[in-house]
Amino acid sequence: MIGGAPGAFMGDVHRRALALSGQFSLVAGCLSRHPQQALAAGRALGLAPERTYADWAQMARAEAARPDGIALAIIVTPNDTHLPVAAAFLAAGIPVLCEKPLALTLEQAQHFASRFTAKANDMVMAYTYSGYAMVREARRLVQAGALGAIRNIQVEYLQDWLGNADSNGGWRLDPQTGGAGGCLGDIGTHAFHLAEFVSGLQCQSLSARVSRLVPGRAVPDDAQLQLRFSHAAIGSLWVSQVATGCGNGLRLRLYGEKAGLEWKQEQPDTLALSTMDGRTTHTARGGSAVLTPSFLPRGHPEGYLEAFARLYSDTARLLGGLDAPLLPRLAAGVRGLGFVEAALQSGARDGAWTMLRT
Amino acid sequence: MIGGAPGAFMGDVHRRALALSGQFSLVAGCLSRHPQQALAAGRALGLAPERTYADWAQMARAEAARPDGIALAIIVTPNDTHLPVAAAFLAAGIPVLCEKPLALTLEQAQHFASRFTAKANDMVMAYTYSGYAMVREARRLVQAGALGAIRNIQVEYLQDWLGNADSNGGWRLDPQTGGAGGCLGDIGTHAFHLAEFVSGLQCQSLSARVSRLVPGRAVPDDAQLQLRFSHAAIGSLWVSQVATGCGNGLRLRLYGEKAGLEWKQEQPDTLALSTMDGRTTHTARGGSAVLTPSFLPRGHPEGYLEAFARLYSDTARLLGGLDAPLLPRLAAGVRGLGFVEAALQSGARDGAWTMLRT
Amino acid sequence: MIGGAPGAFMGDVHRRALALSGQFSLVAGCLSRHPQQALAAGRALGLAPERTYADWAQMARAEAARPDGIALAIIVTPNDTHLPVAAAFLAAGIPVLCEKPLALTLEQAQHFASRFTAKANDMVMAYTYSGYAMVREARRLVQAGALGAIRNIQVEYLQDWLGNADSNGGWRLDPQTGGAGGCLGDIGTHAFHLAEFVSGLQCQSLSARVSRLVPGRAVPDDAQLQLRFSHAAIGSLWVSQVATGCGNGLRLRLYGEKAGLEWKQEQPDTLALSTMDGRTTHTARGGSAVLTPSFLPRGHPEGYLEAFARLYSDTARLLGGLDAPLLPRLAAGVRGLGFVEAALQSGARDGAWTMLRT
Amino acid sequence: MIGGAPGAFMGDVHRRALALSGQFSLVAGCLSRHPQQALAAGRALGLAPERTYADWAQMARAEAARPDGIALAIIVTPNDTHLPVAAAFLAAGIPVLCEKPLALTLEQAQHFASRFTAKANDMVMAYTYSGYAMVREARRLVQAGALGAIRNIQVEYLQDWLGNADSNGGWRLDPQTGGAGGCLGDIGTHAFHLAEFVSGLQCQSLSARVSRLVPGRAVPDDAQLQLRFSHAAIGSLWVSQVATGCGNGLRLRLYGEKAGLEWKQEQPDTLALSTMDGRTTHTARGGSAVLTPSFLPRGHPEGYLEAFARLYSDTARLLGGLDAPLLPRLAAGVRGLGFVEAALQSGARDGAWTMLRT
């Protein structure tokens, strides 16, 4: 693991998720750039001192050279270092699981992708929400034709933890470290990936309103977009980190010729399918009506860590040479930056419709 | 009542609502342009034959001349005749309660409004949803500062009854009779009024995507708009009559500096207020925590007819010379057409931001 | 109408419901025992002075003698006078719609029923909740076999308006006027009727815990019962008027061999059907999947007054010589008292299983 | 771990939960009585062959003798062997975490408890649901007086996986292996513990209806009980494994003088508090309004495994000599059998009120 010292939110999440998957254990880390802190952090996590690094490039070389070297590098650093760290490990022949967004700009992402074309499948993007069983079931239902042709895709991702002028956003609010996209990169990429993942359609162009609703902020904290998809579907994406009262309100709705479908991240174990006769059927994860497998039986809630663990289980399959078709790879990472860039451009041009360039 | 023969949806709704209000009884009607049918319809509703008319102009004159003439004319005809009928009754000195949209075009609406400036308060617009007790309570809470300054206003109004190519939309799908706005006029005006009514803010400009998602249709059946409001608030309005699985899904969300608020028409008796500490408080109509009065005690559901009856109760106050500040009048009708026109114009110009001209 | 002066909760409800049904108008009343108050109340409701009475026996005689006499007497007096008032009108040949409970004791009820055997169908009991469209749809589904054989019937009716020692329960807390059953008569009879109405089964015996949870009260305010039904079904009924936080929480659950069903009075427009494969289908009133008719289309909420109006519509059918098989009659009233008596007896004998004697 | 070979539901759950807690790793096991199968199962879980046992007594002796012997024995065998296995490890000085119910009969449980009085705190009972953060928060709120004096405690635990005559209940339906309590021991003990854990009150006596709703079954599959608690509170407990359509419907409601509280296991991240003024406040785990700590921030769902992991985290504290006051110990296990026995006795005596003997 690179980044994610004890106490960091995402580092702890990754560690619990990989333990939960039962497929990985943490054996090496570069948890800080400062040798003393790196050592202390490694010790706190039970790592051997000789596998605790303060320099990721050194870690990549050293682990690649060990016979028992790591099978996977997990990147949970701030956004500005995702690419150089990933490059070091991929170049050393070590597959990577990387936090989103992949890069700060589309140009960086595309440059990286062209360099690592041959290893595009060895790079997993942590689009966590695609790991929920009922998100995968939704995708399956769409593919099976349960909705008919999709007409409208609505996705929203609402938080409020940046709702005050003095909210502590850390590097996420610094364009140098987190990127100019602000909420678009931080959570908008999740929502965008979810919309394409479940619908199976590609967003082709968008029109954006991009705002800094809390004055004095350097990056956007709220944006709303009109979307045009392949096959003439249209849609919308709203992302906010200042939607007062919202915790982690990611919600997807698809409307097709035959049925509408809704999934809410805060109640992830059910999926609702509605038809014109006035019936809405809520299907529970783990029930016999659901074909997507999961960890626990019906009625025993799975949550965010289980979704994350599913990404790790899939990654273990990947490393074992098996198929893992639902796992987001490098291309999905690049696409996220394509989304952020188009949104920023459209927003800057008063909502002019803008093509996605990936 | 003009229009609304037995069996017509809105005619029946108005009759039940006025009976429920306990303030009016139906004594005269022009229920059809065809004398025989008008007579039969009047008989079915228990009207005296001499007060059953086939010509609204004649009805206006005759009722104005009677000592026991009607106190209020209720207009439930298709959209294209709202204005001439209203003009006949207002000119005869009879107040009017009129279905929305007020007119087919903004120009017509403005011309009418300029002619009847002096009677603008004698013309009530049937923005039914503003009659729900908890909508009024929401408005009260906003005015009392419970949300702080409003940052974001999200409203959606989703139906699916026009979801198929062969759905029977009648005159609503005919631009000559229902107007070029389609879903924008038919239900979008409700959503637009609700957003302004509760927030107390004015929409100043908008950017629209306007679609005919079911091929071959003459008017829009789905539209989504970005909105800019007074006091730097932004927002969105989505209206659809092809959102598969949705019955009458009108839903309003406001996000302010201090709290977020949500109201859903299909569960109209509660209002949710959320804060950054993770609490969402659902307040029940009729409880002692609610200051807006209603018909029934807590836990005894009120619905659509009760909301409608509240408009009639307010109208009775108006006719009695009392105050009825929440009742939508002519200006609200004109404003609805301003919304429809701006949306159509923006949609035709690929979402260009367009000022509302009222 | 007998009882129910303006301002009384149930009187106002009945008046709005009968207006809403469009089938009745109020033309005579005995709204108080005091002539002056009766006259004032009648005037406030627009009754002719000569049809405003202060003595119900006189009203029964006078209205029976008029050519335009009332078609139906509505009894909304306190519980202790239901029987004598009903007797006066039935004896005069005037059908009756009566509030529950029918009487103060089972003995009174049975004596009355034996006297009016020939008119048992001219006496309608105001079991309001059986008027909800989705309650009737639930009954229809059960009869159609959607649940298979029913194993378990769970009904609860929770309020909190008597939750404090100083709550103003009026005559409902006085055993002389409201009966010794307290909450069992006041709302327990509703829950009991609902359970039998929807399930189509008969409760045969019960075991009760009957409590006065607020000290110093003369009648029970909370009771919970085990039930045994015909066809080996079992169940439970919980009724409380001190369940803090509950408005009017009537809720029915049936569990059968094939499916479970749930209906909640506070969200009356949907019905949930659950199966062992993990699917719960919520069906919306007014949708094409529902066979029971109702007033409004899908998504336009109906509430308590609409349910009540449905009883009045059925009563109009009855008076018109038509079939109204779902309308509760005298026998249902007697059965309610059988329930109350068995519950009180069982409670007094520490929960001993007790047969229902009707 | 004793019992719980790969593929067994509870074994897998325990393994994921201890991994998730980050406090334990599985190093030894007695996963089968058959040496070959035990070895294969151990290998599948990555255990060293020399620490894979086919005899629990031998495992207890061997592990106690190792310098790196296990710190905790986890018992996930069928109910009939909980006691002898626990005895072997406790006697060897190894603390135990044991599945419920503790024993097959109260007599066995009490005998065991009297033998291990000195080690009562070294024995943890897997009452998983007490590990949910919002269950602990509910307990805290009750202790802080948020409800006032509690009047009524309602708990229900509904499943349907034994709903058919041919449902595969395995040893749980065999009184020799699972106990005569059937659903009372299997899930009723969870519900009972939850009611006492959150309310802080003790159940003193009960009246039970105990049923075999699916014909031909050797043990009860549905039971409903009236409860009397300390401090004059009353309540009810309903447990069913044949409630068609229910997955794992554990639900607790408490009604106090000042407020009512509700928690549902299937949506475990929120807690609802209702008051007489018509407000119901849903508080989200992880929000600043919640004082009980948890793993993930607000809006990122925690589920069943997180609750289980919290028991393991607490057990790690216990083993580390720290305080873990919320952790159920031996006494809670005995109390569960007291509940089962009283329920069976009361059911056999037609619901006669029966004292709990622990």
Coordinates of N, CA, C and O in Angstrom, one line a residue, chain A residues 151-152 154 156 158 160 163-164 207 209 211 213-214 222 224-226 228 234-236 238 242-246 251 253 255-260 274-276 280 350-351 353, chain B residues 151-152 154 156 158 160 163-164 207 209 211 213-214 222 224-226 228 234-236 238 242-246 251 253 255-260 274-276 280 350-351 353:
Chain A
R151 N -34.2 5.1 -22.0 CA -34.5 6.5 -22.5 C -33.8 7.5 -21.7 O -33.4 8.5 -22.2
N152 N -33.7 7.3 -20.4 CA -33.3 8.4 -19.5 C -32.5 7.8 -18.4 O -32.9 6.8 -17.7
Q154 N -30.6 8.9 -14.8 CA -30.4 10.0 -13.8 C -29.6 9.5 -12.7 O -29.9 8.5 -12.1
E156 N -27.3 10.9 -9.2 CA -26.9 12.0 -8.4 C -26.0 11.4 -7.2 O -26.1 10.3 -6.8
L158 N -24.7 13.0 -3.6 CA -24.9 14.2 -2.7 C -24.2 13.9 -1.4 O -24.6 13.0 -0.7
D160 N -22.6 16.4 2.2 CA -22.7 17.7 2.8 C -21.4 18.0 3.6 O -21.4 19.1 4.3
G163 N -20.0 21.5 3.5 CA -21.1 22.4 3.4 C -20.9 23.8 4.1 O -21.6 24.7 3.8
N164 N -19.8 23.8 4.9 CA -19.6 25.1 5.5 C -18.3 25.7 5.0 O -17.4 25.1 4.4
S207 N -23.7 19.0 -21.1 CA -23.8 20.4 -20.9 C -23.8 20.6 -19.4 O -24.6 20.0 -18.7
R209 N -23.4 22.9 -15.6 CA -23.4 24.0 -14.7 C -22.5 23.6 -13.6 O -22.8 22.6 -12.9
S211 N -20.4 24.9 -10.2 CA -20.5 26.0 -9.2 C -19.6 25.8 -8.0 O -19.2 24.7 -7.6
L213 N -20.6 26.8 -4.6 CA -21.7 27.4 -3.8 C -21.3 28.0 -2.5 O -21.9 28.9 -2.0
V214 N -20.2 27.4 -1.9 CA -19.6 28.1 -0.8 C -18.5 29.1 -1.2 O -17.6 28.7 -1.9
D222 N -20.2 21.8 -6.4 CA -21.6 21.4 -6.8 C -21.6 21.6 -8.4 O -21.2 22.6 -8.9
Q224 N -24.1 20.3 -12.0 CA -25.2 19.5 -12.6 C -25.0 19.5 -14.1 O -24.8 20.5 -14.7
L225 N -25.2 18.3 -14.6 CA -25.0 18.1 -16.1 C -26.1 17.5 -16.8 O -26.8 16.6 -16.2
Q226 N -26.4 17.9 -18.0 CA -27.2 17.2 -18.9 C -26.3 16.3 -19.7 O -25.2 16.7 -20.1
R228 N -25.8 13.3 -22.9 CA -26.4 12.6 -24.1 C -25.6 11.3 -24.2 O -24.4 11.3 -24.2
I234 N -30.9 10.0 -23.1 CA -30.5 11.3 -22.5 C -30.4 11.0 -21.0 O -30.8 10.0 -20.4
G235 N -29.9 12.0 -20.2 CA -29.8 11.9 -18.8 C -29.2 13.1 -18.1 O -29.1 14.2 -18.7
S236 N -29.0 12.9 -16.8 CA -28.5 14.0 -16.0 C -27.6 13.4 -14.9 O -27.8 12.3 -14.5
W238 N -26.0 14.9 -11.2 CA -25.9 16.0 -10.2 C -24.9 15.5 -9.1 O -25.1 14.5 -8.6
V242 N -22.1 19.9 -1.0 CA -22.7 20.9 -0.1 C -24.2 20.8 0.0 O -24.9 21.8 0.2
A243 N -24.7 19.6 -0.3 CA -26.2 19.3 -0.2 C -26.5 19.0 1.2 O -26.5 17.8 1.6
T244 N -26.9 20.0 1.9 CA -27.1 19.9 3.4 C -28.0 18.8 3.8 O -29.1 18.8 3.3
G245 N -27.5 18.0 4.7 CA -28.3 16.9 5.2 C -28.1 15.5 4.5 O -28.6 14.5 4.9
C246 N -27.2 15.6 3.4 CA -26.9 14.3 2.7 C -25.6 13.8 3.1 O -24.6 14.5 3.2
R251 N -27.3 7.8 -6.0 CA -28.5 7.2 -6.4 C -28.6 7.2 -7.9 O -28.3 8.2 -8.5
R253 N -31.1 6.2 -11.3 CA -32.4 5.8 -11.8 C -32.3 5.7 -13.3 O -31.7 6.5 -14.0
Y255 N -34.7 4.8 -16.8 CA -36.0 4.7 -17.3 C -36.0 4.1 -18.7 O -35.3 4.7 -19.6
G256 N -36.6 2.9 -18.9 CA -36.6 2.3 -20.2 C -38.0 2.2 -20.7 O -39.0 2.6 -20.1
E257 N -38.1 1.6 -21.9 CA -39.4 1.5 -22.5 C -40.3 0.6 -21.7 O -41.6 0.8 -21.7
K258 N -39.8 -0.4 -21.0 CA -40.6 -1.4 -20.3 C -40.7 -1.2 -18.8 O -41.6 -1.6 -18.2
A259 N -39.6 -0.6 -18.2 CA -39.6 -0.5 -16.8 C -38.6 0.6 -16.3 O -37.7 1.0 -17.1
G260 N -38.7 1.0 -15.1 CA -37.8 1.9 -14.5 C -37.1 1.2 -13.4 O -37.7 0.3 -12.8
S274 N -39.9 -0.7 -11.5 CA -41.3 -0.2 -11.6 C -41.8 -0.4 -13.0 O -41.1 -0.1 -13.9
T275 N -43.1 -0.6 -13.0 CA -43.7 -0.8 -14.4 C -45.0 0.1 -14.4 O -45.4 0.6 -13.4
M276 N -45.5 0.3 -15.7 CA -46.6 1.2 -15.9 C -47.9 0.8 -15.3 O -48.8 1.5 -15.2
T280 N -44.2 -1.6 -8.1 CA -42.7 -1.5 -7.9 C -42.3 -2.7 -7.1 O -42.7 -2.9 -6.0
D350 N -20.6 28.4 -20.3 CA -22.0 28.7 -20.0 C -22.9 27.5 -20.4 O -24.0 27.7 -20.8
G351 N -22.4 26.3 -20.3 CA -23.2 25.1 -20.5 C -23.2 24.6 -21.9 O -24.1 23.8 -22.3
W353 N -22.8 22.5 -25.1 CA -22.7 21.0 -25.2 C -21.3 20.7 -25.7 O -20.8 21.3 -26.6
Chain B
R151 N -29.4 27.5 -1.3 CA -28.4 27.3 -2.3 C -28.8 26.6 -3.6 O -28.4 26.9 -4.7
N152 N -29.7 25.6 -3.4 CA -30.0 24.7 -4.5 C -31.5 24.3 -4.4 O -31.9 23.9 -3.3
Q154 N -34.2 21.8 -6.2 CA -34.4 20.7 -7.1 C -35.9 20.2 -7.1 O -36.4 19.8 -6.1
E156 N -38.8 17.8 -9.4 CA -39.0 16.9 -10.5 C -40.5 16.5 -10.5 O -41.1 16.5 -9.4
L158 N -42.7 13.5 -12.3 CA -42.5 12.3 -13.2 C -43.8 11.5 -13.3 O -44.3 11.1 -12.3
D160 N -45.8 8.5 -16.1 CA -45.5 7.5 -17.2 C -46.7 7.2 -18.1 O -46.6 6.3 -18.9
G163 N -46.2 6.9 -21.7 CA -44.9 6.2 -21.9 C -44.9 5.3 -23.2 O -43.8 4.9 -23.6
N164 N -46.0 5.1 -23.8 CA -46.0 4.2 -25.0 C -46.4 5.1 -26.2 O -47.0 6.1 -26.1
S207 N -31.6 27.0 -18.7 CA -31.0 26.2 -19.8 C -31.8 24.9 -19.9 O -31.8 24.2 -18.9
R209 N -33.0 21.2 -21.8 CA -33.0 20.1 -22.8 C -34.4 19.6 -22.9 O -35.0 19.2 -21.9
S211 N -37.2 17.2 -25.0 CA -37.2 16.0 -25.8 C -38.5 15.4 -26.1 O -39.5 15.6 -25.4
L213 N -39.2 11.8 -26.3 CA -38.6 10.5 -26.1 C -39.3 9.4 -26.8 O -38.7 8.4 -27.2
V214 N -40.6 9.6 -26.9 CA -41.4 8.6 -27.7 C -41.5 9.2 -29.1 O -42.0 10.3 -29.3
D222 N -40.7 15.1 -22.3 CA -39.6 15.0 -21.2 C -38.7 16.2 -21.4 O -38.3 16.5 -22.5
Q224 N -35.6 18.7 -19.2 CA -34.8 18.9 -18.0 C -34.1 20.2 -18.1 O -33.6 20.5 -19.1
L225 N -34.2 21.0 -17.0 CA -33.7 22.4 -17.1 C -32.8 22.7 -15.9 O -33.0 22.2 -14.8
Q226 N -31.7 23.4 -16.2 CA -31.0 24.1 -15.2 C -31.6 25.4 -14.9 O -32.1 26.1 -15.8
R228 N -31.5 29.3 -12.8 CA -30.8 30.3 -11.9 C -31.9 31.1 -11.2 O -32.8 31.6 -11.9
I234 N -29.2 28.3 -7.3 CA -29.3 27.6 -8.6 C -30.2 26.4 -8.4 O -30.7 26.1 -7.2
G235 N -30.5 25.7 -9.5 CA -31.4 24.6 -9.3 C -31.7 23.8 -10.6 O -31.0 24.0 -11.6
S236 N -32.6 22.9 -10.5 CA -32.9 22.1 -11.6 C -34.4 21.7 -11.6 O -35.0 21.6 -10.5
W238 N -36.9 18.8 -13.6 CA -37.0 17.7 -14.5 C -38.5 17.3 -14.6 O -39.1 17.0 -13.6
V242 N -43.0 10.2 -19.5 CA -42.6 8.9 -20.0 C -41.6 8.3 -19.0 O -40.7 7.4 -19.5
A243 N -41.6 8.6 -17.8 CA -40.7 8.1 -16.8 C -41.3 6.8 -16.3 O -42.0 6.8 -15.3
T244 N -41.0 5.7 -16.9 CA -41.7 4.4 -16.7 C -41.7 4.0 -15.2 O -40.6 3.9 -14.6
G245 N -42.8 3.7 -14.7 CA -43.0 3.3 -13.3 C -43.4 4.4 -12.4 O -43.7 4.2 -11.2
C246 N -43.4 5.6 -12.9 CA -43.8 6.8 -12.0 C -45.3 7.1 -12.2 O -45.7 7.3 -13.4
R251 N -41.8 16.0 -6.7 CA -40.9 16.0 -5.5 C -40.1 17.2 -5.5 O -39.5 17.6 -6.5
R253 N -36.9 19.4 -3.5 CA -35.9 19.4 -2.5 C -35.2 20.8 -2.5 O -34.9 21.3 -3.6
Y255 N -32.0 22.9 -0.6 CA -30.8 22.8 0.2 C -30.3 24.2 0.6 O -30.0 25.0 -0.3
G256 N -30.3 24.5 1.9 CA -29.8 25.8 2.3 C -28.6 25.6 3.2 O -28.0 24.6 3.4
E257 N -28.1 26.8 3.7 CA -26.9 26.8 4.5 C -27.0 25.9 5.7 O -26.1 25.4 6.2
K258 N -28.2 25.9 6.3 CA -28.4 25.2 7.6 C -29.1 23.9 7.5 O -28.9 23.0 8.4
A259 N -29.9 23.7 6.5 CA -30.7 22.4 6.4 C -31.2 22.2 5.0 O -31.2 23.1 4.2
G260 N -31.5 20.9 4.8 CA -32.1 20.5 3.5 C -33.6 20.1 3.8 O -33.9 19.6 4.9
S274 N -33.4 17.9 7.0 CA -32.1 17.2 7.3 C -31.0 18.2 7.6 O -30.9 19.3 7.0
T275 N -30.2 17.8 8.6 CA -29.1 18.7 8.9 C -27.7 17.9 8.9 O -27.7 16.7 8.7
M276 N -26.6 18.7 9.0 CA -25.3 18.1 8.8 C -24.9 17.2 9.8 O -23.9 16.5 9.7
T280 N -32.4 13.5 10.2 CA -33.5 13.8 9.3 C -34.8 13.7 10.1 O -35.1 12.6 10.6
D350 N -30.2 24.7 -28.3 CA -29.2 23.8 -27.7 C -28.9 24.1 -26.3 O -27.7 23.9 -25.8
G351 N -29.8 24.5 -25.5 CA -29.6 24.7 -24.1 C -29.0 26.1 -23.7 O -28.6 26.3 -22.6
W353 N -28.6 29.6 -22.2 CA -29.3 30.2 -21.1 C -30.2 31.3 -21.6 O -29.8 32.2 -22.4

